[in-house]
Amino acid sequence: MRRLYQRHHLLKCLSALAGLSRWLIGLTFVAGGMTKAADPAGMALKLGSYADALGLHALFHASPLIGNGAATALGTAEWMLGISLLCGFKRASTLRLTLGVMMAMTGLTVWLYVASPISDCGCFGEAIRLTNGQTLAKNIVLLACSLFLLTRLRHRLQLSITAEYGHFALLSTLCFAVVTALYSLHFLPVADFGPYVKGTDIQAAFDSTPDTDDNRPSTGDADASGITGAHPLNFYVYRADTGEDLTFELLADTSYTFLLTLPETQTADDGTCDRIADLYDLCTDRRIHFYMATAADSAGIAEWKDLTGANYPILCAEETELRAMVRSNPGLLLLKDGVVVNKWSCNNLPDADRPATIFIAAPDHRPLLGGGWKALGWYLVIITLIVIADRLRIAILFYQHHIYFKRLKPLHTMRKKIVAGNWKMNLNLQEGVALAKELNAALTADKPACDVVICTPFIHLASVAAEIDPALIGLGAENCADKVKGAYTGEVSAEQVKSTGATYVILGHSERRAYYHETPEILKEKVNLALANGLKVIFCIGEVLEEREAEKQNDVVKAQLEGSLFDLSAEEFKSIILAYEPVWAIGTGKTATAEQAEEMHAFIRATIADKFGADAAENVSILYGGSCKPSNAKEIFAKPNVDGGLIGGAALKAADFKGIIDAWKD
Ligand code: 13P
């Protein structure tokens, strides 16, 4: 009792640990995916640094589509994997994928930690910046959690959503992540975690002494995301023609200043030059400063001027800093008093004909205010609705089952409790006869509280029949032919089995299906012949490991029933005993949990009810088979839909078999 109590507590702790690990990894993935999808242009810059460090500069920078596409795909995949984990959707494949991803990520961060090619891995975009050491520690913890989840705790992980509705949740996440990323690429990031978020006081943050060269930004001390570790901003601009430093003048200006940011000219969108020209005219009329800041060289600047007719003053700035200011090329920044008042992508530049709409943006320090929160809110509403719909559906099904079984309760006790042994190809004739005698004596001395059956190889049948009391022990064969009689060398017909004194036969055992290629059609013939000869059939069904891991066990078992038994009449079905034997549990020492067995048995009974009616379902005995032992039989047999066991290895010793039979005693 005490051991049982301790075991119960251990299982509870393991379940809690599994839940905790799942939330830890799931939330990390979702957060990582969301921040990447919210700012794919920022992530693309980070990926560019990785590509540079790996010597793939030319390939990666061949087109902006590569970086933006990779960032979008990465964010979306990470977000979806996180949601799969949190929902407990397709547990086995999700956990395998998670482990694979964590192994790859940990390998990458070991390299980052050792070689330090870039300063920040970019796991959470710019929302949370971790040092390489912190990232490595985080990944080691997550890797350990995912390994533990996959190898030890997979079956302890509760499902939060069924497979059917899990698909909806994943599809919604896919659509939402892709739309978020495309929106952020076209306009500006829905969540701006960068250093130039609206409302930032550059003047206050920028502690600059631009006259000293040490302090001037250089490409070496800023990584590609545009932020340096020690100094949050590297705002530094000077005139392209004279080299005059305008940083302080620009930041100290108490009126509005427009800064058109153009990191480079090759991929810049020049389709907006008319709108920019209109804005410049407006600024000239109103005596508002308007500059273009670019990292292009003099040839690039000349080309841009040619292309767009630009005649606004041109400043030089660092490319990474310009990309950090506005995630667009070109982009537009509105400054006042050294504070970022507003910013626009080239795809939604302000309209010079409506100046009243341009200068009204209020400072906003919160990166997710506005579009970001709204979008996230919608996503959460959709996911919550999917989970609620799923829970409701399960509750209704549960209620229907509850009513169904309540109605059947009075009949419940009529169902036969059976423990059957399957000797398989073990024991010679003398050993078999001795075992049968020993068992007969034991059961004569201590009457069983259930029906007992032993199924032996053909050669034992007649001899064993002579040694056992048929009132105590039923006798069965392990197989019979699918032919009535005739020239079928080596086969044993159902009629021949019956003539030995046997009254049962096992059919459909997974070993016969797997090694002797017995198809549902062959089994159907065998079942018909066995019934025609007055034998009771112990019909085995069960899924292999891959099928369970793919959560297809219900479909598999249903197909096995349909394929061989569904042409029987309700009357004929009365001579059938079912045995659920998950193939992964047979002879492996790996028993299905009592809950797994009960879940399947209830499903099998419901399937029988659908086909043969409630009475047939309530009266059919469903045995569990697969590493059943005296130590676990009681727990499994205690489940309401488990009516006994079909025992392999443990049926070869009278004491073990008797131990299992005794599990039916109080
Ligand atoms: P084990 O009890 O040895 O796992 O075998 C189960 C079985 O196959 C019974 O038919």
XYZ file of C-alpha atoms and ligand atoms in Angstrom:
676
model
C 0.000 0.000 0.000
C 2.809 2.334 1.014
C 4.721 1.480 -2.185
C 1.622 2.125 -4.247
C 1.214 5.494 -2.566
C 4.854 6.379 -3.244
C 4.522 5.288 -6.845
C 1.418 7.417 -7.233
C 3.358 10.429 -5.945
C 6.304 9.718 -8.201
C 3.996 9.563 -11.226
C 2.393 12.848 -10.211
C 5.817 14.496 -9.930
C 6.830 13.136 -13.336
C 3.635 14.493 -14.891
C 4.288 17.902 -13.332
C 7.868 17.829 -14.623
C 6.693 16.871 -18.102
C 4.185 19.738 -18.047
C 6.805 22.211 -16.861
C 9.328 21.157 -19.528
C 6.690 21.372 -22.201
C 5.702 24.928 -21.182
C 9.312 26.006 -20.900
C 10.270 24.837 -24.386
C 6.902 25.702 -25.942
C 6.816 29.267 -24.647
C 10.456 29.842 -25.606
C 9.732 28.696 -29.163
C 6.558 30.755 -29.428
C 8.334 33.869 -28.098
C 11.263 33.310 -30.476
C 8.947 32.709 -33.442
C 6.778 35.740 -32.683
C 9.669 38.161 -32.331
C 11.182 36.927 -35.595
C 7.878 37.122 -37.488
C 7.244 40.597 -36.035
C 10.532 41.915 -37.405
C 11.707 39.675 -40.262
C 13.903 42.437 -41.722
C 15.818 42.606 -38.431
C 16.169 38.832 -38.351
C 17.329 38.846 -41.973
C 20.160 41.184 -40.954
C 21.085 38.794 -38.172
C 21.034 35.848 -40.590
C 23.234 37.935 -42.868
C 25.832 38.121 -40.072
C 25.689 34.338 -39.740
C 26.108 33.977 -43.498
C 29.075 36.371 -43.432
C 30.687 34.426 -40.586
C 30.235 31.214 -42.577
C 31.694 32.755 -45.746
C 28.334 32.757 -47.547
C 28.128 36.502 -48.054
C 27.716 36.469 -51.827
C 25.079 33.744 -51.789
C 23.017 35.242 -48.988
C 23.101 38.808 -50.270
C 22.284 37.861 -53.872
C 18.724 39.008 -53.234
C 16.877 40.520 -50.250
C 14.281 37.789 -50.824
C 16.712 35.187 -49.448
C 17.167 36.876 -46.078
C 13.553 37.973 -45.695
C 12.251 34.579 -46.827
C 14.572 32.678 -44.496
C 13.653 34.922 -41.547
C 9.930 34.499 -42.237
C 10.238 30.720 -42.601
C 12.335 30.434 -39.458
C 9.978 32.534 -37.331
C 6.907 30.720 -38.647
C 8.372 27.244 -38.112
C 9.532 28.073 -34.595
C 6.172 29.555 -33.667
C 4.305 26.516 -35.042
C 6.572 24.066 -33.244
C 6.008 25.953 -29.989
C 2.234 25.834 -30.437
C 2.388 22.101 -31.293
C 4.237 21.480 -28.049
C 1.927 23.601 -25.943
C -1.108 21.877 -27.432
C 0.408 18.404 -27.030
C -0.323 17.935 -30.738
C 1.185 14.787 -32.411
C 3.320 14.218 -29.361
C 5.891 11.781 -30.732
C 6.743 13.624 -33.967
C 6.656 17.022 -32.262
C 9.024 15.859 -29.527
C 11.387 14.263 -32.026
C 11.451 17.431 -34.090
C 11.969 19.517 -30.946
C 14.918 17.374 -29.925
C 16.415 17.627 -33.423
C 16.004 21.415 -33.435
C 17.478 21.760 -29.941
C 20.465 19.583 -30.864
C 21.157 21.729 -33.922
C 20.668 24.979 -31.989
C 22.908 23.850 -29.143
C 25.610 22.884 -31.616
C 25.330 26.326 -33.190
C 25.540 28.113 -29.862
C 28.583 26.092 -28.796
C 30.243 27.479 -31.927
C 29.019 31.011 -31.096
C 30.328 30.685 -27.557
C 33.714 29.327 -28.580
C 34.424 31.336 -31.747
C 32.272 34.432 -30.993
C 31.689 35.292 -34.679
C 28.708 37.456 -33.637
C 27.788 38.962 -30.324
C 24.123 37.991 -30.033
C 22.468 34.878 -31.443
C 19.198 36.650 -32.275
C 16.960 33.984 -30.632
C 14.431 36.638 -29.660
C 15.183 39.247 -32.340
C 15.852 42.524 -30.567
C 13.258 41.970 -27.867
C 15.621 40.153 -25.525
C 19.338 40.209 -26.140
C 21.351 37.381 -24.654
C 25.100 37.004 -24.570
C 26.487 33.892 -26.240
C 27.123 32.360 -22.821
C 23.529 32.968 -21.713
C 22.210 31.526 -24.973
C 24.342 28.412 -24.547
C 23.093 27.906 -20.978
C 19.484 28.383 -22.128
C 19.883 25.872 -24.956
C 21.519 23.262 -22.731
C 18.542 23.468 -20.339
C 16.042 23.231 -23.203
C 17.965 20.364 -24.815
C 17.924 18.435 -21.534
C 14.184 19.104 -21.156
C 13.416 17.934 -24.697
C 15.562 14.810 -24.308
C 13.878 14.010 -21.017
C 10.434 14.627 -22.518
C 11.046 12.391 -25.511
C 12.718 9.503 -23.746
C 11.146 9.374 -20.281
C 8.015 11.466 -20.119
C 6.327 11.291 -23.489
C 3.355 9.334 -22.197
C 3.048 11.593 -19.151
C 2.386 14.566 -21.401
C -1.278 15.471 -21.292
C -2.985 16.286 -24.567
C -4.499 19.745 -24.496
C -6.042 19.518 -27.913
C -7.157 16.660 -30.145
C -5.474 15.996 -33.482
C -8.487 17.282 -35.450
C -8.524 20.684 -33.769
C -4.735 20.774 -33.442
C -4.617 21.075 -37.241
C -6.785 24.209 -37.042
C -4.528 25.704 -34.372
C -1.438 25.020 -36.487
C -3.036 26.335 -39.661
C -4.114 29.527 -37.867
C -0.588 29.943 -36.518
C 0.887 29.419 -39.976
C -1.422 32.015 -41.564
C -0.975 34.465 -38.716
C 2.821 34.204 -38.652
C 3.159 34.579 -42.428
C 0.728 37.513 -42.582
C 2.509 39.194 -39.631
C 5.877 38.774 -41.323
C 4.656 40.032 -44.719
C 2.905 42.981 -43.107
C 6.054 43.848 -41.148
C 8.180 43.604 -44.268
C 5.840 45.746 -46.343
C 5.165 48.407 -43.733
C 7.211 48.455 -40.524
C 7.624 45.761 -37.844
C 4.348 45.262 -35.962
C 6.445 45.247 -32.811
C 9.422 47.579 -32.747
C 11.974 46.409 -30.203
C 14.802 48.321 -31.864
C 16.749 51.283 -30.497
C 14.806 53.870 -32.547
C 11.297 53.015 -31.392
C 8.913 55.967 -31.612
C 9.391 58.254 -28.635
C 13.094 57.471 -28.184
C 15.083 60.489 -27.006
C 18.214 60.043 -29.115
C 19.766 63.110 -27.630
C 19.498 61.701 -24.129
C 20.649 58.216 -25.117
C 23.465 59.316 -27.318
C 26.369 60.349 -25.172
C 28.510 61.617 -27.991
C 31.821 63.397 -28.345
C 31.969 63.192 -32.129
C 35.292 64.952 -32.398
C 37.221 61.923 -31.139
C 37.727 59.098 -33.585
C 37.532 56.428 -30.845
C 33.966 57.256 -30.236
C 32.909 57.299 -33.845
C 30.996 54.269 -34.872
C 32.643 51.782 -37.115
C 31.262 48.645 -38.715
C 33.415 46.617 -36.336
C 31.673 47.571 -33.118
C 28.097 47.234 -34.250
C 26.667 43.953 -35.333
C 24.261 43.679 -38.224
C 21.142 44.353 -36.176
C 22.382 47.887 -35.794
C 22.853 47.960 -32.057
C 26.081 47.825 -30.176
C 26.426 45.984 -26.938
C 27.710 48.812 -24.744
C 26.236 51.810 -26.539
C 22.588 51.518 -27.521
C 22.774 54.102 -30.311
C 25.396 54.984 -32.864
C 23.630 57.963 -34.335
C 26.264 59.836 -36.285
C 25.747 61.894 -39.459
C 27.973 64.187 -41.491
C 27.640 66.072 -44.760
C 28.513 64.037 -47.836
C 30.054 67.011 -49.620
C 32.008 68.805 -46.870
C 32.316 66.077 -44.223
C 30.874 68.510 -41.629
C 29.492 66.694 -38.583
C 25.776 67.476 -38.245
C 24.913 65.045 -35.454
C 24.486 67.584 -32.667
C 22.870 70.202 -34.852
C 20.296 67.721 -36.004
C 19.543 66.382 -32.548
C 19.418 69.813 -30.959
C 16.943 71.158 -33.512
C 13.775 72.133 -31.635
C 11.644 72.119 -34.782
C 10.824 69.133 -36.989
C 13.519 67.423 -39.072
C 12.887 64.749 -41.684
C 15.596 62.175 -42.238
C 15.159 60.048 -45.338
C 17.182 56.893 -44.594
C 18.752 55.073 -47.539
C 21.084 52.291 -46.330
C 22.141 51.403 -49.871
C 21.041 52.124 -53.390
C 21.180 48.727 -55.111
C 17.997 47.284 -53.653
C 16.378 50.622 -52.746
C 12.808 51.193 -53.916
C 12.965 54.216 -56.256
C 9.247 54.069 -57.074
C 8.519 56.521 -54.283
C 10.605 59.435 -55.537
C 7.558 61.577 -56.473
C 6.119 61.265 -53.000
C 9.506 62.095 -51.474
C 9.869 65.117 -53.786
C 6.409 66.377 -52.707
C 7.410 66.026 -49.075
C 10.642 67.857 -49.683
C 8.730 70.693 -51.363
C 6.374 70.863 -48.400
C 9.354 71.053 -46.030
C 11.006 73.777 -48.102
C 7.782 75.827 -48.043
C 7.476 75.446 -44.307
C 11.199 75.842 -43.567
C 11.444 72.375 -42.120
C 14.773 70.574 -42.367
C 14.843 67.620 -44.752
C 17.948 65.466 -45.208
C 18.723 62.179 -46.754
C 21.123 59.972 -44.772
C 22.829 57.217 -46.705
C 25.698 54.769 -46.512
C 26.073 54.728 -50.322
C 29.377 55.876 -51.803
C 29.598 58.946 -54.056
C 28.805 56.886 -57.182
C 25.709 55.474 -55.483
C 24.624 58.935 -54.375
C 25.055 60.297 -57.900
C 23.052 57.389 -59.290
C 20.235 58.027 -56.797
C 20.195 61.712 -57.668
C 20.007 60.862 -61.367
C 17.242 58.374 -60.820
C 15.064 60.443 -58.524
C 16.068 64.043 -59.211
C 16.850 64.427 -55.523
C 18.072 67.905 -54.579
C 17.816 67.655 -50.796
C 21.004 67.796 -48.718
C 22.740 64.462 -48.378
C 24.347 63.163 -45.212
C 26.450 60.101 -44.648
C 25.747 57.549 -41.938
C 26.536 53.976 -41.185
C 24.485 51.356 -43.057
C 23.693 49.181 -40.051
C 22.557 52.234 -38.090
C 20.290 53.381 -40.932
C 18.734 49.921 -41.084
C 18.156 50.064 -37.348
C 16.433 53.487 -37.629
C 13.774 52.401 -40.118
C 13.321 48.825 -41.416
C 12.795 50.046 -44.948
C 14.958 51.156 -47.833
C 14.288 54.011 -48.194
C 12.560 54.834 -44.902
C 11.561 58.091 -43.303
C 12.271 59.313 -39.790
C 10.720 62.423 -38.224
C 12.750 63.968 -35.417
C 12.021 66.843 -33.074
C 14.223 67.915 -30.192
C 16.322 64.799 -30.697
C 13.268 62.575 -30.192
C 11.900 60.063 -32.742
C 8.399 61.445 -33.388
C 7.392 59.092 -36.170
C 8.721 56.800 -38.876
C 7.394 55.411 -42.150
C 8.253 52.662 -44.552
C 8.640 53.519 -48.245
C 5.341 51.740 -48.783
C 3.292 54.159 -46.696
C 5.095 57.467 -46.875
C 3.021 60.390 -45.580
C 0.942 62.393 -48.029
C 2.324 65.914 -48.549
C -1.173 67.084 -49.522
C -2.395 66.299 -46.007
C 0.235 67.921 -43.790
C -2.092 67.870 -40.797
C -1.713 64.070 -40.650
C 2.083 64.167 -40.659
C 3.069 66.042 -37.555
C 0.649 64.640 -35.037
C 2.241 61.372 -33.931
C 2.581 61.234 -30.185
C 5.697 59.749 -28.626
C 5.229 56.084 -27.985
C 7.722 54.060 -26.012
C 5.809 50.816 -26.016
C 6.915 48.648 -28.894
C 3.734 46.619 -29.116
C 1.225 49.437 -28.882
C -1.271 49.696 -31.686
C -1.066 47.176 -34.530
C 1.117 44.708 -32.636
C -1.198 44.259 -29.664
C -4.288 44.167 -31.838
C -2.812 41.472 -34.047
C -1.631 39.433 -31.069
C -5.046 39.845 -29.455
C -6.767 38.463 -32.537
C -4.430 35.522 -32.667
C -5.004 34.667 -29.015
C -8.775 34.956 -29.490
C -8.652 32.526 -32.432
C -6.463 29.986 -30.601
C -8.610 30.249 -27.463
C -11.778 29.694 -29.500
C -10.237 26.604 -31.137
C -9.230 25.174 -27.744
C -12.674 25.940 -26.255
C -14.441 24.332 -29.246
C -12.237 21.264 -28.831
C -12.856 21.020 -25.064
C -16.596 21.394 -25.649
C -16.586 18.616 -28.223
C -14.697 16.311 -25.862
C -17.056 17.176 -23.001
C -20.070 16.322 -25.161
C -18.514 13.015 -26.253
C -17.634 12.206 -22.663
C -21.182 12.986 -21.566
C -22.608 10.776 -24.320
C -20.326 7.911 -23.282
C -21.209 8.425 -19.652
C -24.926 8.186 -20.411
C -24.294 5.161 -22.614
C -22.365 3.222 -19.976
C -24.772 4.268 -17.225
C -27.581 2.730 -19.242
C -25.609 -0.489 -19.595
C -24.538 -0.717 -15.985
C -27.062 -3.388 -14.901
C -25.637 -5.732 -17.551
C -22.061 -5.007 -16.608
C -21.574 -7.915 -14.245
C -22.741 -10.436 -16.845
C -19.624 -10.075 -18.895
C -17.222 -13.035 -18.569
C -13.900 -12.411 -16.855
C -11.232 -14.473 -18.577
C -7.545 -15.154 -18.191
C -6.191 -17.030 -21.209
C -2.657 -18.317 -21.716
C -0.952 -18.381 -25.099
C 1.978 -20.782 -24.952
C 3.143 -19.822 -28.462
C 5.927 -22.139 -29.797
C 7.281 -23.031 -26.367
C 7.443 -26.281 -24.328
C 7.780 -29.790 -25.702
C 4.951 -32.274 -25.226
C 6.142 -33.544 -21.838
C 6.772 -30.040 -20.503
C 3.382 -28.884 -21.732
C 1.539 -31.794 -20.166
C 3.407 -31.243 -16.873
C 2.484 -27.546 -16.869
C -1.162 -28.324 -17.582
C -1.242 -30.863 -14.741
C 0.384 -28.429 -12.313
C -2.058 -25.687 -13.215
C -5.016 -28.042 -12.960
C -3.935 -29.083 -9.478
C -3.412 -25.489 -8.365
C -6.832 -24.398 -9.596
C -8.522 -27.474 -8.096
C -7.053 -26.499 -4.737
C -7.898 -22.822 -5.099
C -10.853 -22.183 -7.396
C -10.417 -19.260 -9.803
C -12.763 -16.264 -9.802
C -12.697 -16.097 -13.589
C -12.733 -18.352 -16.638
C -9.296 -19.818 -17.362
C -8.199 -20.917 -20.822
C -4.894 -22.306 -22.050
C -4.071 -22.175 -25.738
C -1.337 -24.608 -26.714
C 0.484 -25.750 -29.859
C -1.540 -28.323 -31.879
C 0.597 -31.248 -30.758
C -0.284 -30.676 -27.088
C -4.021 -30.378 -27.471
C -5.191 -33.989 -27.126
C -2.723 -34.835 -24.350
C -3.474 -31.706 -22.362
C -7.210 -32.247 -22.803
C -6.813 -35.568 -21.008
C -5.113 -33.902 -18.012
C -7.362 -30.950 -17.253
C -10.789 -30.536 -15.730
C -12.849 -28.835 -18.480
C -14.993 -27.216 -15.768
C -11.860 -25.450 -14.473
C -9.757 -24.854 -17.562
C -10.830 -24.310 -21.148
C -8.524 -25.545 -23.883
C -7.734 -23.777 -27.135
C -5.455 -23.855 -30.185
C -3.238 -20.964 -31.281
C -4.363 -21.075 -34.892
C -6.400 -23.067 -37.443
C -6.448 -23.359 -41.221
C -8.442 -21.137 -43.548
C -9.537 -24.236 -45.503
C -12.160 -26.802 -44.581
C -10.093 -29.942 -45.340
C -8.030 -31.634 -48.041
C -4.540 -31.535 -49.513
C -3.050 -28.718 -47.389
C 0.098 -30.314 -46.035
C 1.002 -29.131 -42.551
C -2.250 -27.321 -41.897
C -4.697 -28.131 -39.086
C -8.363 -27.456 -39.679
C -10.894 -26.002 -37.231
C -12.697 -29.341 -37.266
C -9.480 -31.167 -36.303
C -8.887 -28.676 -33.474
C -12.393 -29.289 -32.174
C -11.894 -33.055 -32.296
C -9.036 -32.864 -29.733
C -11.393 -31.547 -27.070
C -10.388 -27.899 -27.567
C -13.160 -25.324 -27.488
C -11.224 -22.115 -28.203
C -8.898 -20.869 -30.907
C -6.723 -17.730 -31.046
C -6.949 -15.949 -34.409
C -5.437 -12.734 -35.710
C -2.447 -12.743 -33.374
C 0.033 -10.044 -34.435
C 2.775 -12.668 -34.810
C 0.673 -14.532 -37.382
C -0.248 -11.303 -39.132
C 3.402 -10.211 -39.250
C 5.327 -13.446 -39.859
C 2.771 -15.513 -41.798
C 1.185 -12.633 -43.659
C -2.348 -13.373 -42.498
C -4.524 -10.702 -44.052
C -7.956 -9.574 -42.812
C -9.511 -11.684 -45.595
C -7.658 -14.875 -44.566
C -8.591 -14.225 -40.949
C -12.198 -13.749 -41.926
C -12.187 -17.241 -43.466
C -10.573 -18.719 -40.364
C -13.088 -17.014 -38.071
C -15.994 -18.343 -40.152
C -14.623 -21.900 -40.119
C -13.863 -21.810 -36.385
C -17.382 -20.619 -35.591
C -18.888 -23.173 -37.961
C -17.098 -25.889 -35.950
C -18.362 -24.602 -32.623
C -15.093 -23.057 -31.457
C -14.983 -19.807 -29.507
C -12.613 -17.349 -31.153
C -10.150 -15.206 -29.222
C -9.604 -12.559 -31.869
C -6.506 -10.377 -31.463
C -6.185 -6.766 -32.565
C -3.579 -4.084 -31.854
C -1.325 -1.473 -33.344
C 2.444 -1.375 -33.846
C 4.610 1.287 -32.225
C 4.794 3.583 -35.265
C 1.022 3.564 -35.525
C 0.635 4.510 -31.860
C 3.229 7.223 -32.184
C 1.338 8.597 -35.146
C -1.806 8.383 -32.958
C -3.448 6.048 -35.451
C -4.210 3.218 -33.004
C -7.973 3.747 -33.147
C -8.061 3.649 -36.932
C -5.849 0.551 -37.046
C -7.879 -1.418 -34.522
C -11.152 -0.391 -36.116
C -9.919 -1.530 -39.534
C -8.832 -4.896 -38.070
C -12.294 -5.419 -36.581
C -14.053 -4.312 -39.756
C -11.819 -6.428 -41.992
C -12.483 -9.768 -40.295
C -15.510 -9.602 -38.001
C -18.005 -7.096 -39.333
C -19.686 -9.574 -41.676
C -20.724 -11.779 -38.740
C -24.278 -11.767 -37.469
C -24.962 -10.522 -33.925
C -25.635 -14.164 -32.985
C -22.292 -15.341 -34.374
C -20.533 -12.452 -32.651
C -21.556 -13.915 -29.285
C -18.813 -16.553 -29.749
C -16.102 -13.922 -30.148
C -13.724 -12.825 -27.392
C -11.572 -9.840 -28.286
C -7.981 -9.389 -27.185
C -6.376 -5.973 -27.482
C -2.646 -6.579 -27.801
C -0.581 -3.481 -28.597
C 2.276 -5.026 -30.573
C 4.837 -2.725 -28.913
C 3.934 -4.279 -25.552
C 4.158 -7.957 -26.561
C 7.121 -9.713 -25.003
C 8.896 -6.368 -24.528
C 8.275 -5.884 -20.825
C 6.708 -2.546 -21.810
C 3.094 -2.697 -20.659
C 0.502 -0.244 -21.807
C -0.611 1.824 -18.828
C -3.946 0.845 -17.320
C -5.303 4.156 -18.661
C -4.080 3.423 -22.202
C -5.646 -0.054 -22.062
C -8.924 1.316 -20.734
C -9.018 4.054 -23.366
C -8.588 1.490 -26.167
C -10.975 -1.049 -24.684
C -13.658 1.635 -24.342
C -13.075 2.619 -27.950
C -13.310 -1.031 -29.093
C -16.527 -1.504 -27.123
C -18.007 1.660 -28.629
C -17.044 0.407 -32.121
C -18.749 -2.929 -31.428
C -21.808 -1.058 -30.134
C -21.997 0.919 -33.370
C -21.915 -2.276 -35.445
C -23.615 -5.007 -33.377
C -25.619 -2.952 -30.895
C -25.335 -2.101 -27.212
C -26.070 -5.621 -25.920
C -23.330 -7.226 -27.981
C -20.888 -4.503 -26.904
C -21.707 -4.974 -23.265
C -21.431 -8.755 -23.403
C -18.241 -9.164 -25.385
C -15.193 -9.819 -23.205
C -12.195 -7.707 -24.169
C -8.888 -9.026 -22.854
C -5.644 -7.098 -22.607
C -2.396 -8.741 -23.810
C 1.189 -7.520 -23.712
C 3.690 -8.023 -20.878
C 0.921 -8.731 -18.395
C 2.385 -10.058 -15.123
C 1.141 -10.876 -11.603
C 2.532 -7.478 -10.519
C 0.502 -5.368 -12.955
C -2.550 -7.527 -13.687
C -4.668 -6.199 -10.816
C -4.240 -2.553 -11.839
C -5.095 -3.312 -15.479
C -8.026 -5.642 -14.690
C -9.475 -2.987 -12.366
C -10.442 -0.872 -15.352
C -14.147 -1.158 -16.208
C -13.646 -2.149 -19.838
C -10.861 -4.669 -19.267
C -12.284 -8.173 -18.814
C -9.078 -10.107 -18.336
C -5.854 -10.911 -20.099
C -4.266 -12.929 -22.890
C -0.950 -13.928 -21.405
C 2.215 -14.983 -23.231
C 5.462 -15.354 -21.291
C 3.846 -15.416 -17.861
C 1.576 -18.315 -18.905
C 4.575 -20.656 -19.124
C 4.960 -20.943 -15.349
C 2.029 -22.216 -13.304
C 2.812 -19.884 -10.389
C 2.954 -16.748 -12.576
C -0.159 -17.680 -14.478
C -1.990 -18.435 -11.234
C -0.794 -15.064 -9.885
C -2.507 -13.336 -12.810
C -5.669 -15.457 -12.424
C -5.768 -14.430 -8.763
C -5.832 -10.776 -9.778
C -9.592 -11.299 -10.164
C -9.906 -12.173 -6.495
C -10.643 -9.456 -3.960
P 3.545 -11.485 -23.518
O 2.600 -11.644 -22.332
O 4.718 -12.420 -23.473
O 3.910 -10.053 -23.743
O 2.713 -11.951 -24.825
C 1.449 -11.492 -25.015
C 0.828 -12.239 -26.131
O 1.247 -12.135 -27.255
C -0.302 -13.086 -25.823
O -0.923 -13.519 -26.980
